[in-house]
């Protein structure tokens, strides 16, 4: 089978780095393409979280056993080799903003499940991600700077329920800073000042409400497919309100619950 050139941009080489050209055949599987890329970059990195993103088709090439022919990839394809997990700014309903690493390749439903698992939030099926309201540009105010709590160092876990240590997830007990952030999230935050509430956006008509509802992300598509980039801000909000009979005396979760 004749070989042809495939152009792949490696994100870790920098934004100004030229794309790498690989000599491939149509029967080469995606895993073989990744192996060629790693060998050509000659960089000693952990590539386990990296995957190929097809820019024109807006899809991840996650099935590494599939061949280029099966994916329909030809010489004109624009591929990007980058990590699947990237930092994201997440606004909680309590007004707190977190910066954490999350999956840009999984469906939004699975991404919300992973975020809630990391933060020890129960019933993640009630929550989803929402694009924030665009605020009008105002003069910079030093006192209005947004405080962001960095959780990018928290390791990602695939366990269905996090291991507990001293009543909190074990990954928050690695440092005093992480422990302080978790305890801060576990307690009810004071209500915002009346002037802050007065400045918050409120829909004035049915059209405004429809505009807000149109900002919900599609739960079946990943963040990259919906135009979300690294360090973008999203809101974690209640989308489906399911009411449970909560009885503190018979609660089976003897641990802190994040106050969202």
PDB file of N, CA and C in Angstrom, residues 26-72:
ATOM      1  N   UNK A  26      -2.697   3.907   4.812  1.00  0.00           N
ATOM      2  CA  UNK A  26      -4.101   3.904   5.217  1.00  0.00           C
ATOM      3  C   UNK A  26      -4.426   2.785   6.193  1.00  0.00           C
ATOM      4  N   UNK A  27      -3.636   1.701   6.202  1.00  0.00           N
ATOM      5  CA  UNK A  27      -3.913   0.596   7.105  1.00  0.00           C
ATOM      6  C   UNK A  27      -3.201   0.745   8.450  1.00  0.00           C
ATOM      7  N   UNK A  28      -2.537   1.882   8.688  1.00  0.00           N
ATOM      8  CA  UNK A  28      -1.883   2.134   9.971  1.00  0.00           C
ATOM      9  C   UNK A  28      -2.935   2.533  11.001  1.00  0.00           C
ATOM     10  N   UNK A  29      -2.890   1.910  12.175  1.00  0.00           N
ATOM     11  CA  UNK A  29      -3.870   2.238  13.208  1.00  0.00           C
ATOM     12  C   UNK A  29      -3.451   3.510  13.943  1.00  0.00           C
ATOM     13  N   UNK A  30      -4.394   4.106  14.653  1.00  0.00           N
ATOM     14  CA  UNK A  30      -4.159   5.380  15.341  1.00  0.00           C
ATOM     15  C   UNK A  30      -3.066   5.233  16.390  1.00  0.00           C
ATOM     16  N   UNK A  31      -3.015   4.094  17.063  1.00  0.00           N
ATOM     17  CA  UNK A  31      -1.952   3.869  18.030  1.00  0.00           C
ATOM     18  C   UNK A  31      -0.576   3.929  17.396  1.00  0.00           C
ATOM     19  N   UNK A  32      -0.460   3.429  16.166  1.00  0.00           N
ATOM     20  CA  UNK A  32       0.811   3.508  15.461  1.00  0.00           C
ATOM     21  C   UNK A  32       1.182   4.944  15.121  1.00  0.00           C
ATOM     22  N   UNK A  33       0.192   5.768  14.793  1.00  0.00           N
ATOM     23  CA  UNK A  33       0.447   7.185  14.525  1.00  0.00           C
ATOM     24  C   UNK A  33       0.963   7.880  15.781  1.00  0.00           C
ATOM     25  N   UNK A  34       0.342   7.593  16.926  1.00  0.00           N
ATOM     26  CA  UNK A  34       0.780   8.193  18.186  1.00  0.00           C
ATOM     27  C   UNK A  34       2.203   7.764  18.519  1.00  0.00           C
ATOM     28  N   UNK A  35       2.530   6.492  18.277  1.00  0.00           N
ATOM     29  CA  UNK A  35       3.885   5.999  18.536  1.00  0.00           C
ATOM     30  C   UNK A  35       4.901   6.731  17.667  1.00  0.00           C
ATOM     31  N   UNK A  36       4.581   6.940  16.396  1.00  0.00           N
ATOM     32  CA  UNK A  36       5.475   7.687  15.512  1.00  0.00           C
ATOM     33  C   UNK A  36       5.667   9.121  16.002  1.00  0.00           C
ATOM     34  N   UNK A  37       4.582   9.737  16.489  1.00  0.00           N
ATOM     35  CA  UNK A  37       4.672  11.109  16.997  1.00  0.00           C
ATOM     36  C   UNK A  37       5.583  11.202  18.210  1.00  0.00           C
ATOM     37  N   UNK A  38       5.389  10.281  19.145  1.00  0.00           N
ATOM     38  CA  UNK A  38       6.199  10.297  20.372  1.00  0.00           C
ATOM     39  C   UNK A  38       7.672  10.107  20.043  1.00  0.00           C
ATOM     40  N   UNK A  39       7.963   9.214  19.129  1.00  0.00           N
ATOM     41  CA  UNK A  39       9.363   8.980  18.751  1.00  0.00           C
ATOM     42  C   UNK A  39       9.956  10.181  18.040  1.00  0.00           C
ATOM     43  N   UNK A  40       9.153  10.879  17.250  1.00  0.00           N
ATOM     44  CA  UNK A  40       9.674  12.011  16.497  1.00  0.00           C
ATOM     45  C   UNK A  40       9.874  13.249  17.369  1.00  0.00           C
ATOM     46  N   UNK A  41       9.054  13.428  18.403  1.00  0.00           N
ATOM     47  CA  UNK A  41       9.217  14.592  19.276  1.00  0.00           C
ATOM     48  C   UNK A  41      10.465  14.484  20.148  1.00  0.00           C
ATOM     49  N   UNK A  42      10.857  13.243  20.488  1.00  0.00           N
ATOM     50  CA  UNK A  42      12.026  13.001  21.342  1.00  0.00           C
ATOM     51  C   UNK A  42      11.915  13.743  22.679  1.00  0.00           C
ATOM     52  N   UNK A  43      10.701  13.794  23.215  1.00  0.00           N
ATOM     53  CA  UNK A  43      10.453  14.439  24.504  1.00  0.00           C
ATOM     54  C   UNK A  43      10.107  13.378  25.532  1.00  0.00           C
ATOM     55  N   UNK A  44      10.738  13.464  26.700  1.00  0.00           N
ATOM     56  CA  UNK A  44      10.492  12.526  27.787  1.00  0.00           C
ATOM     57  C   UNK A  44       9.323  13.032  28.627  1.00  0.00           C
ATOM     58  N   UNK A  45       8.114  12.688  28.210  1.00  0.00           N
ATOM     59  CA  UNK A  45       6.900  13.107  28.901  1.00  0.00           C
ATOM     60  C   UNK A  45       5.995  11.908  29.136  1.00  0.00           C
ATOM     61  N   UNK A  46       5.014  12.107  29.998  1.00  0.00           N
ATOM     62  CA  UNK A  46       3.971  11.107  30.197  1.00  0.00           C
ATOM     63  C   UNK A  46       2.886  11.352  29.150  1.00  0.00           C
ATOM     64  N   UNK A  47       2.862  10.507  28.119  1.00  0.00           N
ATOM     65  CA  UNK A  47       1.937  10.698  27.003  1.00  0.00           C
ATOM     66  C   UNK A  47       0.637   9.910  27.184  1.00  0.00           C
ATOM     67  N   UNK A  48       0.421   9.324  28.372  1.00  0.00           N
ATOM     68  CA  UNK A  48      -0.731   8.441  28.546  1.00  0.00           C
ATOM     69  C   UNK A  48      -2.068   9.169  28.428  1.00  0.00           C
ATOM     70  N   UNK A  49      -2.081  10.469  28.705  1.00  0.00           N
ATOM     71  CA  UNK A  49      -3.338  11.226  28.663  1.00  0.00           C
ATOM     72  C   UNK A  49      -3.560  11.903  27.312  1.00  0.00           C
ATOM     73  N   UNK A  50      -2.617  11.769  26.381  1.00  0.00           N
ATOM     74  CA  UNK A  50      -2.720  12.454  25.096  1.00  0.00           C
ATOM     75  C   UNK A  50      -3.555  11.655  24.104  1.00  0.00           C
ATOM     76  N   UNK A  51      -4.180  12.356  23.200  1.00  0.00           N
ATOM     77  CA  UNK A  51      -4.973  11.742  22.138  1.00  0.00           C
ATOM     78  C   UNK A  51      -4.990  12.685  20.936  1.00  0.00           C
ATOM     79  N   UNK A  52      -5.480  12.169  19.820  1.00  0.00           N
ATOM     80  CA  UNK A  52      -5.547  12.945  18.577  1.00  0.00           C
ATOM     81  C   UNK A  52      -6.927  13.564  18.425  1.00  0.00           C
ATOM     82  N   UNK A  53      -6.942  14.846  18.061  1.00  0.00           N
ATOM     83  CA  UNK A  53      -8.175  15.596  17.814  1.00  0.00           C
ATOM     84  C   UNK A  53      -8.222  15.972  16.339  1.00  0.00           C
ATOM     85  N   UNK A  54      -9.332  15.614  15.663  1.00  0.00           N
ATOM     86  CA  UNK A  54      -9.517  15.888  14.238  1.00  0.00           C
ATOM     87  C   UNK A  54     -10.279  17.198  14.115  1.00  0.00           C
ATOM     88  N   UNK A  55      -9.587  18.222  13.669  1.00  0.00           N
ATOM     89  CA  UNK A  55     -10.144  19.570  13.679  1.00  0.00           C
ATOM     90  C   UNK A  55     -11.339  19.704  12.740  1.00  0.00           C
ATOM     91  N   UNK A  56     -11.223  19.192  11.499  1.00  0.00           N
ATOM     92  CA  UNK A  56     -12.324  19.382  10.539  1.00  0.00           C
ATOM     93  C   UNK A  56     -13.607  18.676  10.959  1.00  0.00           C
ATOM     94  N   UNK A  57     -13.466  17.486  11.503  1.00  0.00           N
ATOM     95  CA  UNK A  57     -14.648  16.694  11.891  1.00  0.00           C
ATOM     96  C   UNK A  57     -15.080  16.950  13.325  1.00  0.00           C
ATOM     97  N   UNK A  58     -14.281  17.701  14.075  1.00  0.00           N
ATOM     98  CA  UNK A  58     -14.614  17.996  15.467  1.00  0.00           C
ATOM     99  C   UNK A  58     -14.887  16.713  16.252  1.00  0.00           C
ATOM    100  N   UNK A  59     -13.879  15.832  16.256  1.00  0.00           N
ATOM    101  CA  UNK A  59     -14.022  14.568  16.974  1.00  0.00           C
ATOM    102  C   UNK A  59     -12.661  14.084  17.459  1.00  0.00           C
ATOM    103  N   UNK A  60     -12.694  13.327  18.555  1.00  0.00           N
ATOM    104  CA  UNK A  60     -11.495  12.705  19.097  1.00  0.00           C
ATOM    105  C   UNK A  60     -11.298  11.338  18.455  1.00  0.00           C
ATOM    106  N   UNK A  61     -10.057  10.975  18.221  1.00  0.00           N
ATOM    107  CA  UNK A  61      -9.732   9.651  17.698  1.00  0.00           C
ATOM    108  C   UNK A  61      -9.312   8.778  18.880  1.00  0.00           C
ATOM    109  N   UNK A  62     -10.295   8.321  19.643  1.00  0.00           N
ATOM    110  CA  UNK A  62     -10.036   7.596  20.882  1.00  0.00           C
ATOM    111  C   UNK A  62      -9.901   6.095  20.674  1.00  0.00           C
ATOM    112  N   UNK A  63     -10.395   5.593  19.541  1.00  0.00           N
ATOM    113  CA  UNK A  63     -10.277   4.161  19.262  1.00  0.00           C
ATOM    114  C   UNK A  63      -8.935   3.929  18.569  1.00  0.00           C
ATOM    115  N   UNK A  64      -7.905   3.665  19.391  1.00  0.00           N
ATOM    116  CA  UNK A  64      -6.543   3.577  18.852  1.00  0.00           C
ATOM    117  C   UNK A  64      -6.333   2.345  17.973  1.00  0.00           C
ATOM    118  N   UNK A  65      -7.219   1.361  18.041  1.00  0.00           N
ATOM    119  CA  UNK A  65      -7.081   0.168  17.201  1.00  0.00           C
ATOM    120  C   UNK A  65      -7.654   0.388  15.805  1.00  0.00           C
ATOM    121  N   UNK A  66      -8.415   1.451  15.613  1.00  0.00           N
ATOM    122  CA  UNK A  66      -8.970   1.748  14.297  1.00  0.00           C
ATOM    123  C   UNK A  66      -7.879   2.276  13.375  1.00  0.00           C
ATOM    124  N   UNK A  67      -7.988   1.920  12.113  1.00  0.00           N
ATOM    125  CA  UNK A  67      -7.025   2.394  11.124  1.00  0.00           C
ATOM    126  C   UNK A  67      -7.434   3.768  10.603  1.00  0.00           C
ATOM    127  N   UNK A  68      -6.493   4.435   9.949  1.00  0.00           N
ATOM    128  CA  UNK A  68      -6.799   5.745   9.353  1.00  0.00           C
ATOM    129  C   UNK A  68      -7.878   5.620   8.290  1.00  0.00           C
ATOM    130  N   UNK A  69      -7.872   4.511   7.562  1.00  0.00           N
ATOM    131  CA  UNK A  69      -8.891   4.302   6.531  1.00  0.00           C
ATOM    132  C   UNK A  69     -10.278   4.160   7.150  1.00  0.00           C
ATOM    133  N   UNK A  70     -10.365   3.475   8.285  1.00  0.00           N
ATOM    134  CA  UNK A  70     -11.663   3.293   8.940  1.00  0.00           C
ATOM    135  C   UNK A  70     -12.202   4.612   9.465  1.00  0.00           C
ATOM    136  N   UNK A  71     -11.317   5.495   9.936  1.00  0.00           N
ATOM    137  CA  UNK A  71     -11.743   6.825  10.380  1.00  0.00           C
ATOM    138  C   UNK A  71     -12.047   7.753   9.202  1.00  0.00           C
ATOM    139  N   UNK A  72     -11.549   7.417   8.021  1.00  0.00           N
ATOM    140  CA  UNK A  72     -11.727   8.287   6.863  1.00  0.00           C
ATOM    141  C   UNK A  72     -10.737   9.431   6.811  1.00  0.00           C
TER     142      UNK A  72
END
